[in-house]
């Protein structure tokens, strides 16, 4: 494992790898090394020693962190000024390491429940520094909220799983933490009713910032007795009180409404964010599916028919599923996602399944050809995380 | 000065063959080659530059766009995608040897889905047209460039356009779910869809803001949002740019994120007031337009907090709009700013730099010094919430020396933006203007 | 563009442009500095079509 403590060291390691034609696994702290397809390399290049926060300007809503800075460190720094990461990045219960780096979060573009209202990690990535597979340092974007100077390479790097270059520093937009959080809870709905209720809430003028549905098994993991539909608002305290009241009225026709206060809401939504409602066994596979909200139920049901457990976030638009890592289960998830014209990720599975199957949807031929050229434009020697996203 | 490439001689020679080839591909009336009818397409929002194209085509379907691109690709002919032509950086400026592909006939709204909160529209639908299609149900499309009455969603994709409300709602890239993109080879790609996160590489992210460099967007799926219960604007007038800038920082630092936060300097205030009669404070050096949203009680509370913060910066006046009409007038002044400047000086350069908000007072002081040095007037409009600065440099296009000075002045401003940690363009794009 | 980007950064953006539009027919002369407004990434720089 090579873990340089500066950008020049990362560049030198990549140049050496190119010269020796020796591919590298790229990681931060390795918490998500089990995501997508397995990478087989003799050496690993880690950003974990690139730490520090070179810029934080709370009054401009912007922070820059070196890629290896842990999520916990970054969040603690922001919290001192009463701010937070807008996309609410998850700290999944099934990660392979106790800590995550901010570089890894951006590289996998993982966002939490707030994504439905406030955007994904990729939406808040204002700028970055990276070393490409050519060993060259590039910058894209900047520290300002708006920027369309040239092609937006930041977006291409967000979610690229370290296959284009190694990000060494990221600059993110941040926002003030809301003063209060509240939740409207409905008991016992069927998935279709739940999605309808969430759709009404998200289509209301009350700035809903989270909408999730926990079917029976997921609810039980959380200590509830019945399926739970939950809708969140976050803002100044008086606003939260007012909007919870309006939402309770609006959703009253779906049954008895319960209201959760800030403390109860914070812990519940943290669990939803971190996929805690999944009853995961050690060898289970985990899938994440993004569809339009009204299709979430069909993906959930298809998973359940294949013996999987799951729950819905993003008003139905994000489905988490877990269960035995069989080819049949995988095919059921993929078919359902494809049927709904959605996207899916095989987030965790034993190597055998990850090696044998696609981990993300494959593209149409014309797009795949462009993709190969774009990847080669950054990493012509195929040195960085080869095969991580698509089989070679 | 901008520079354009030499036209390809071999293409110019084949002009008639290219025209004939295009006519085969498109219905009658969709290929324009007659010089008088080409004239309206010779420039865009950067009207100091003009160039007649080889031809203009106005396709009606994605398949026709694909056929034209395939033909141009096979024949080595350059193409210039065009929406409404409001680009302020020359992004849609034709080339002598290029076919302009105008998207205005692809102006249909295909599908609106309120349950899943998206709309599918063709590239030639105007920005305001999307909101127009969904507002009866209480929804809207968030990015709102001042040119929204004319500019098209395809052009917004090209320029990743923003607007006064992007502090809260983001720019085009944050509000688009899917794009049907036709490549130069005539392949039709489906990027994204109707879902939020896409798997694999973020093709939407690289295509949006690519200024027509990567392909032509023909169909776009956008997020639509439920409008808030209400909105209200207030005006805060200050004695200097410094205090106004400090007040912006204090508002954001307090944890309040207004939906819009706009700054105008004295010349901009005067020009806009003469045009919109919005009650702007003519005795102020700097003015902020601050807008909040929510129920009436929520608006009252937020504006109360903001007023309290402003009071700490010795304001000349604080005025909260009392009615929808008053709020509309306030925005009419701001959104009409470019036109208002146009009434004072027929020719002006609209710059589009971005700067860290904290550097605003310093940047404005430097721009003021440059204005004296170049002998040209300048008005400044600033999206204070996100650092996007629009200095409008007034000059006389009939005087080559004046135009030259204006360009040098503009270039110096942009260098200053980069120097203080900002960038060349916030929302208008690089185009030809900033390519150098 | 040259004020904001290094030659390496511009070249990287140009390669992405070339991946979509190898002959640089789309909106030529916009965005990138003219001297460099050509498919600078040579054929050996691109992977062969699969
Ligand atoms: C008075 C005025 C006010 C403005 N205010 C704002 C503002 O507040 N915020 C802001 O961001 N901008 C603003 N602009 C700039 C301009 O309106 C935007 O850039 C707008 O998005 C351009 O849209 P258009 O349809 O006119 O596109 P055009 O000018 O025709 O084209 C813009 C670019 O996109 C490309 N393009 C066009 N259509 C397509 C397509 N279908 N597929 C691929 N590429 C395409 C073109 O080649 C060109 O590079 C303003 C302009 C004016 C004149």
Short mmCIF file of C-alpha atoms in Angstrom, two decimals, chain A residues 40-349:
data_model
loop_
_atom_site.label_atom_id
_atom_site.label_comp_id
_atom_site.label_asym_id
_atom_site.label_seq_id
_atom_site.Cartn_x
_atom_site.Cartn_y
_atom_site.Cartn_z
CA UNK A 40 -7.21 -7.17 -8.66
CA UNK A 41 -3.92 -5.36 -8.39
CA UNK A 42 -0.65 -5.97 -6.62
CA UNK A 43 -0.62 -2.49 -5.13
CA UNK A 44 -3.04 -0.07 -3.57
CA UNK A 45 -2.76 3.71 -3.64
CA UNK A 46 -4.49 5.39 -0.70
CA UNK A 47 -5.37 9.04 -0.07
CA UNK A 48 -5.68 8.44 3.67
CA UNK A 49 -2.63 10.59 4.48
CA UNK A 50 -3.84 13.60 2.52
CA UNK A 51 -5.62 15.25 5.40
CA UNK A 52 -6.55 18.74 6.42
CA UNK A 53 -9.02 21.51 5.68
CA UNK A 54 -7.17 24.26 3.80
CA UNK A 55 -10.21 26.52 3.41
CA UNK A 56 -13.40 27.01 5.36
CA UNK A 57 -15.40 30.18 4.86
CA UNK A 58 -18.71 29.71 6.69
CA UNK A 59 -20.06 33.06 5.49
CA UNK A 60 -19.47 32.02 1.89
CA UNK A 61 -20.89 28.53 2.49
CA UNK A 62 -17.80 26.79 1.18
CA UNK A 63 -15.25 24.31 2.51
CA UNK A 64 -12.20 22.64 0.94
CA UNK A 65 -10.87 19.41 2.36
CA UNK A 66 -8.01 17.19 1.32
CA UNK A 67 -9.36 13.91 0.03
CA UNK A 68 -8.24 11.77 2.95
CA UNK A 69 -9.96 13.89 5.60
CA UNK A 70 -12.45 11.70 7.39
CA UNK A 71 -16.11 12.46 7.14
CA UNK A 72 -16.28 12.69 10.93
CA UNK A 73 -13.48 15.29 11.06
CA UNK A 74 -15.05 17.37 8.33
CA UNK A 75 -18.49 17.23 9.88
CA UNK A 76 -17.10 18.20 13.27
CA UNK A 77 -15.38 21.24 11.76
CA UNK A 78 -18.57 22.32 10.03
CA UNK A 79 -20.62 21.75 13.17
CA UNK A 80 -18.46 24.26 15.05
CA UNK A 81 -19.88 26.93 12.76
CA UNK A 82 -23.37 25.41 12.88
CA UNK A 83 -23.15 24.06 9.31
CA UNK A 84 -23.30 20.68 7.59
CA UNK A 85 -22.87 18.79 4.34
CA UNK A 86 -26.06 19.36 2.38
CA UNK A 87 -26.41 15.92 0.78
CA UNK A 88 -26.32 14.17 4.17
CA UNK A 89 -23.80 11.50 3.05
CA UNK A 90 -24.51 8.08 4.56
CA UNK A 91 -22.33 6.10 6.89
CA UNK A 92 -23.73 2.72 5.88
CA UNK A 93 -24.00 0.10 8.55
CA UNK A 94 -22.40 -2.44 6.19
CA UNK A 95 -19.12 -0.64 5.42
CA UNK A 96 -15.79 -2.51 5.57
CA UNK A 97 -14.01 0.09 7.71
CA UNK A 98 -15.00 2.23 10.66
CA UNK A 99 -14.27 5.54 8.97
CA UNK A 100 -14.78 7.07 5.52
CA UNK A 101 -12.84 9.76 3.69
CA UNK A 102 -14.55 12.70 2.01
CA UNK A 103 -12.75 11.80 -1.22
CA UNK A 104 -14.36 8.38 -1.16
CA UNK A 105 -17.80 9.83 -0.52
CA UNK A 106 -17.49 12.16 -3.50
CA UNK A 107 -16.01 9.44 -5.71
CA UNK A 108 -19.02 7.23 -5.03
CA UNK A 109 -21.53 10.11 -5.06
CA UNK A 110 -23.48 8.72 -2.14
CA UNK A 111 -26.16 10.95 -0.66
CA UNK A 112 -28.70 10.55 2.12
CA UNK A 113 -32.42 11.28 2.49
CA UNK A 114 -32.02 15.03 1.95
CA UNK A 115 -31.00 14.41 -1.65
CA UNK A 116 -34.66 14.49 -2.66
CA UNK A 117 -34.93 18.15 -1.74
CA UNK A 118 -31.41 19.58 -1.75
CA UNK A 119 -29.36 17.59 -4.27
CA UNK A 120 -26.63 14.96 -4.28
CA UNK A 121 -22.94 15.13 -3.41
CA UNK A 122 -22.27 15.79 -7.10
CA UNK A 123 -24.49 18.87 -6.93
CA UNK A 124 -22.42 20.42 -4.15
CA UNK A 125 -18.97 19.63 -5.51
CA UNK A 126 -17.80 23.12 -6.48
CA UNK A 127 -14.23 22.26 -7.28
CA UNK A 128 -11.51 19.66 -7.04
CA UNK A 129 -7.88 18.89 -7.55
CA UNK A 130 -7.00 15.49 -8.94
CA UNK A 131 -4.15 13.49 -10.41
CA UNK A 132 -5.23 11.76 -13.61
CA UNK A 133 -4.14 8.33 -14.80
CA UNK A 134 -1.51 10.24 -16.79
CA UNK A 135 0.05 11.39 -13.54
CA UNK A 136 -0.94 14.98 -14.29
CA UNK A 137 -2.44 17.36 -11.75
CA UNK A 138 -5.65 19.03 -12.87
CA UNK A 139 -8.08 21.42 -11.21
CA UNK A 140 -11.69 21.87 -12.16
CA UNK A 141 -14.35 24.19 -10.84
CA UNK A 142 -13.37 26.49 -8.01
CA UNK A 143 -14.51 27.80 -4.65
CA UNK A 144 -17.48 29.76 -5.91
CA UNK A 145 -21.03 28.53 -6.13
CA UNK A 146 -21.47 29.15 -9.81
CA UNK A 147 -19.03 28.25 -12.47
CA UNK A 148 -19.35 27.16 -16.06
CA UNK A 149 -15.84 27.81 -17.25
CA UNK A 150 -14.97 25.00 -19.60
CA UNK A 151 -16.18 21.41 -19.28
CA UNK A 152 -17.33 20.45 -15.80
CA UNK A 153 -14.89 17.66 -14.99
CA UNK A 154 -15.99 17.73 -11.33
CA UNK A 155 -19.29 16.10 -12.19
CA UNK A 156 -17.50 13.44 -14.21
CA UNK A 157 -15.26 12.62 -11.24
CA UNK A 158 -18.11 12.50 -8.73
CA UNK A 159 -19.33 8.92 -8.84
CA UNK A 160 -16.43 7.71 -11.01
CA UNK A 161 -15.12 5.33 -8.33
CA UNK A 162 -11.50 6.36 -8.79
CA UNK A 163 -11.35 5.21 -12.40
CA UNK A 164 -10.43 8.55 -14.01
CA UNK A 165 -8.05 10.03 -11.50
CA UNK A 166 -7.33 10.34 -7.82
CA UNK A 167 -9.01 13.35 -6.27
CA UNK A 168 -6.62 15.02 -3.85
CA UNK A 169 -8.82 17.90 -2.68
CA UNK A 170 -12.52 18.64 -2.92
CA UNK A 171 -14.36 21.93 -2.44
CA UNK A 172 -17.97 21.65 -1.35
CA UNK A 173 -20.90 23.94 -0.84
CA UNK A 174 -22.25 23.73 2.72
CA UNK A 175 -25.33 25.12 4.46
CA UNK A 176 -26.39 26.08 7.97
CA UNK A 177 -27.75 23.21 10.04
CA UNK A 178 -31.46 23.65 10.54
CA UNK A 179 -32.55 24.76 13.98
CA UNK A 180 -35.17 22.01 14.29
CA UNK A 181 -36.23 18.75 12.66
CA UNK A 182 -39.62 17.09 12.83
CA UNK A 183 -41.27 14.01 11.39
CA UNK A 184 -44.80 13.05 10.47
CA UNK A 185 -45.30 9.30 10.91
CA UNK A 186 -48.10 7.20 9.41
CA UNK A 187 -48.64 3.58 10.48
CA UNK A 188 -49.50 0.49 8.53
CA UNK A 189 -49.70 1.59 4.89
CA UNK A 190 -49.16 -0.68 1.89
CA UNK A 191 -46.19 0.35 -0.26
CA UNK A 192 -48.45 1.89 -2.93
CA UNK A 193 -50.41 3.92 -0.37
CA UNK A 194 -47.18 5.01 1.25
CA UNK A 195 -45.74 6.28 -2.02
CA UNK A 196 -48.96 8.13 -2.72
CA UNK A 197 -48.81 9.78 0.70
CA UNK A 198 -45.14 10.71 0.18
CA UNK A 199 -45.94 12.09 -3.28
CA UNK A 200 -48.61 14.34 -1.78
CA UNK A 201 -46.19 15.52 0.90
CA UNK A 202 -43.38 16.16 -1.62
CA UNK A 203 -45.81 17.94 -3.91
CA UNK A 204 -46.92 20.24 -1.10
CA UNK A 205 -45.44 23.70 -0.47
CA UNK A 206 -44.07 22.65 2.93
CA UNK A 207 -40.42 21.97 1.95
CA UNK A 208 -40.29 18.29 2.85
CA UNK A 209 -36.63 17.19 3.13
CA UNK A 210 -37.08 13.46 3.58
CA UNK A 211 -39.74 10.86 2.76
CA UNK A 212 -39.19 7.17 3.46
CA UNK A 213 -41.19 3.96 3.84
CA UNK A 214 -40.23 1.05 6.06
CA UNK A 215 -42.14 -2.18 5.30
CA UNK A 216 -42.90 -4.62 8.13
CA UNK A 217 -39.44 -6.23 8.46
CA UNK A 218 -37.56 -2.95 8.17
CA UNK A 219 -39.90 -1.32 10.67
CA UNK A 220 -39.28 -4.17 13.09
CA UNK A 221 -35.51 -3.71 12.84
CA UNK A 222 -36.19 -0.14 13.96
CA UNK A 223 -38.32 -1.32 16.87
CA UNK A 224 -41.69 -0.43 15.31
CA UNK A 225 -44.52 -2.91 15.10
CA UNK A 226 -46.06 -1.88 11.82
CA UNK A 227 -44.95 -0.53 8.43
CA UNK A 228 -44.02 3.13 8.81
CA UNK A 229 -44.21 6.01 6.39
CA UNK A 230 -42.14 8.98 7.53
CA UNK A 231 -41.95 12.53 6.21
CA UNK A 232 -39.39 15.05 7.46
CA UNK A 233 -39.18 18.83 7.64
CA UNK A 234 -36.11 20.81 8.77
CA UNK A 235 -35.97 24.56 9.37
CA UNK A 236 -36.36 27.19 12.06
CA UNK A 237 -38.37 25.84 14.99
CA UNK A 238 -41.56 27.82 14.38
CA UNK A 239 -41.58 26.85 10.72
CA UNK A 240 -41.16 23.19 11.57
CA UNK A 241 -44.08 23.31 14.01
CA UNK A 242 -46.26 25.05 11.46
CA UNK A 243 -45.41 22.73 8.59
CA UNK A 244 -45.76 19.54 10.61
CA UNK A 245 -49.23 20.70 11.49
CA UNK A 246 -50.11 21.35 7.85
CA UNK A 247 -48.64 18.04 6.72
CA UNK A 248 -50.51 16.17 9.44
CA UNK A 249 -53.76 17.64 8.11
CA UNK A 250 -52.81 16.92 4.51
CA UNK A 251 -51.95 13.29 5.28
CA UNK A 252 -54.75 12.71 7.76
CA UNK A 253 -56.75 10.66 5.29
CA UNK A 254 -54.07 7.96 5.36
CA UNK A 255 -54.80 7.18 9.02
CA UNK A 256 -53.64 8.32 12.42
CA UNK A 257 -50.71 10.67 12.29
CA UNK A 258 -47.95 10.78 14.86
CA UNK A 259 -45.40 13.59 15.20
CA UNK A 260 -41.77 13.01 16.21
CA UNK A 261 -39.72 15.78 17.82
CA UNK A 262 -36.20 16.87 16.90
CA UNK A 263 -34.32 14.29 18.97
CA UNK A 264 -36.43 11.34 17.81
CA UNK A 265 -36.32 12.59 14.22
CA UNK A 266 -32.56 12.97 14.15
CA UNK A 267 -31.92 9.41 15.25
CA UNK A 268 -34.60 7.92 12.99
CA UNK A 269 -33.35 9.72 9.88
CA UNK A 270 -29.76 8.86 10.68
CA UNK A 271 -30.80 5.21 10.65
CA UNK A 272 -32.65 5.64 7.34
CA UNK A 273 -29.60 7.38 5.90
CA UNK A 274 -27.28 4.57 6.99
CA UNK A 275 -29.40 1.65 5.72
CA UNK A 276 -29.86 0.44 9.28
CA UNK A 277 -33.39 -0.82 8.65
CA UNK A 278 -31.97 -3.60 6.45
CA UNK A 279 -31.72 -6.91 8.37
CA UNK A 280 -28.28 -7.70 6.93
CA UNK A 281 -26.57 -11.04 7.49
CA UNK A 282 -22.77 -11.20 7.19
CA UNK A 283 -22.72 -12.70 3.68
CA UNK A 284 -25.68 -10.79 2.27
CA UNK A 285 -25.61 -8.75 -0.88
CA UNK A 286 -26.88 -5.15 -0.86
CA UNK A 287 -28.40 -3.39 -3.83
CA UNK A 288 -29.30 0.26 -4.26
CA UNK A 289 -31.82 1.18 -6.97
CA UNK A 290 -32.78 4.67 -8.18
CA UNK A 291 -36.10 4.90 -10.04
CA UNK A 292 -38.85 7.42 -10.39
CA UNK A 293 -40.74 7.43 -7.10
CA UNK A 294 -43.90 5.68 -8.26
CA UNK A 295 -41.83 2.73 -9.53
CA UNK A 296 -40.14 2.14 -6.18
CA UNK A 297 -42.92 -0.17 -5.08
CA UNK A 298 -42.53 -2.52 -8.06
CA UNK A 299 -38.79 -2.83 -7.41
CA UNK A 300 -39.45 -3.44 -3.71
CA UNK A 301 -42.05 -6.11 -4.48
CA UNK A 302 -39.83 -7.80 -7.07
CA UNK A 303 -37.07 -7.95 -4.47
CA UNK A 304 -39.42 -9.34 -1.85
CA UNK A 305 -40.62 -12.05 -4.26
CA UNK A 306 -36.98 -13.04 -4.74
CA UNK A 307 -36.56 -13.40 -0.98
CA UNK A 308 -34.96 -10.00 -0.33
CA UNK A 309 -35.69 -7.38 2.31
CA UNK A 310 -35.83 -3.69 1.57
CA UNK A 311 -37.14 -0.20 2.20
CA UNK A 312 -37.78 3.00 0.28
CA UNK A 313 -36.22 6.43 0.61
CA UNK A 314 -36.51 9.55 -1.60
CA UNK A 315 -40.30 9.33 -1.66
CA UNK A 316 -40.05 5.88 -3.27
CA UNK A 317 -37.27 6.83 -5.67
CA UNK A 318 -34.48 5.01 -3.83
CA UNK A 319 -34.79 1.33 -2.98
CA UNK A 320 -32.40 -0.49 -0.68
CA UNK A 321 -32.48 -4.28 -0.89
CA UNK A 322 -30.52 -6.99 0.86
CA UNK A 323 -30.49 -10.76 0.97
CA UNK A 324 -28.70 -13.89 -0.18
CA UNK A 325 -26.09 -13.12 -2.88
CA UNK A 326 -27.54 -15.44 -5.51
CA UNK A 327 -27.55 -14.93 -9.26
CA UNK A 328 -31.37 -15.23 -9.21
CA UNK A 329 -31.78 -12.46 -6.65
CA UNK A 330 -29.42 -10.25 -8.64
CA UNK A 331 -31.34 -10.93 -11.85
CA UNK A 332 -34.63 -10.08 -10.13
CA UNK A 333 -33.30 -6.71 -8.93
CA UNK A 334 -31.74 -5.88 -12.29
CA UNK A 335 -34.89 -6.82 -14.22
CA UNK A 336 -37.12 -4.75 -11.97
CA UNK A 337 -34.81 -1.75 -12.18
CA UNK A 338 -34.53 -2.06 -15.93
CA UNK A 339 -38.28 -2.39 -16.26
CA UNK A 340 -38.63 0.90 -14.39
CA UNK A 341 -35.94 2.57 -16.57
CA UNK A 342 -33.90 3.16 -13.46
CA UNK A 343 -30.33 2.85 -12.28
CA UNK A 344 -28.91 0.26 -9.89
CA UNK A 345 -25.70 -0.54 -8.03
CA UNK A 346 -24.48 -3.79 -6.52
CA UNK A 347 -23.13 -2.18 -3.36
CA UNK A 348 -21.92 -5.20 -1.50
CA UNK A 349 -21.59 -8.87 -2.34
#
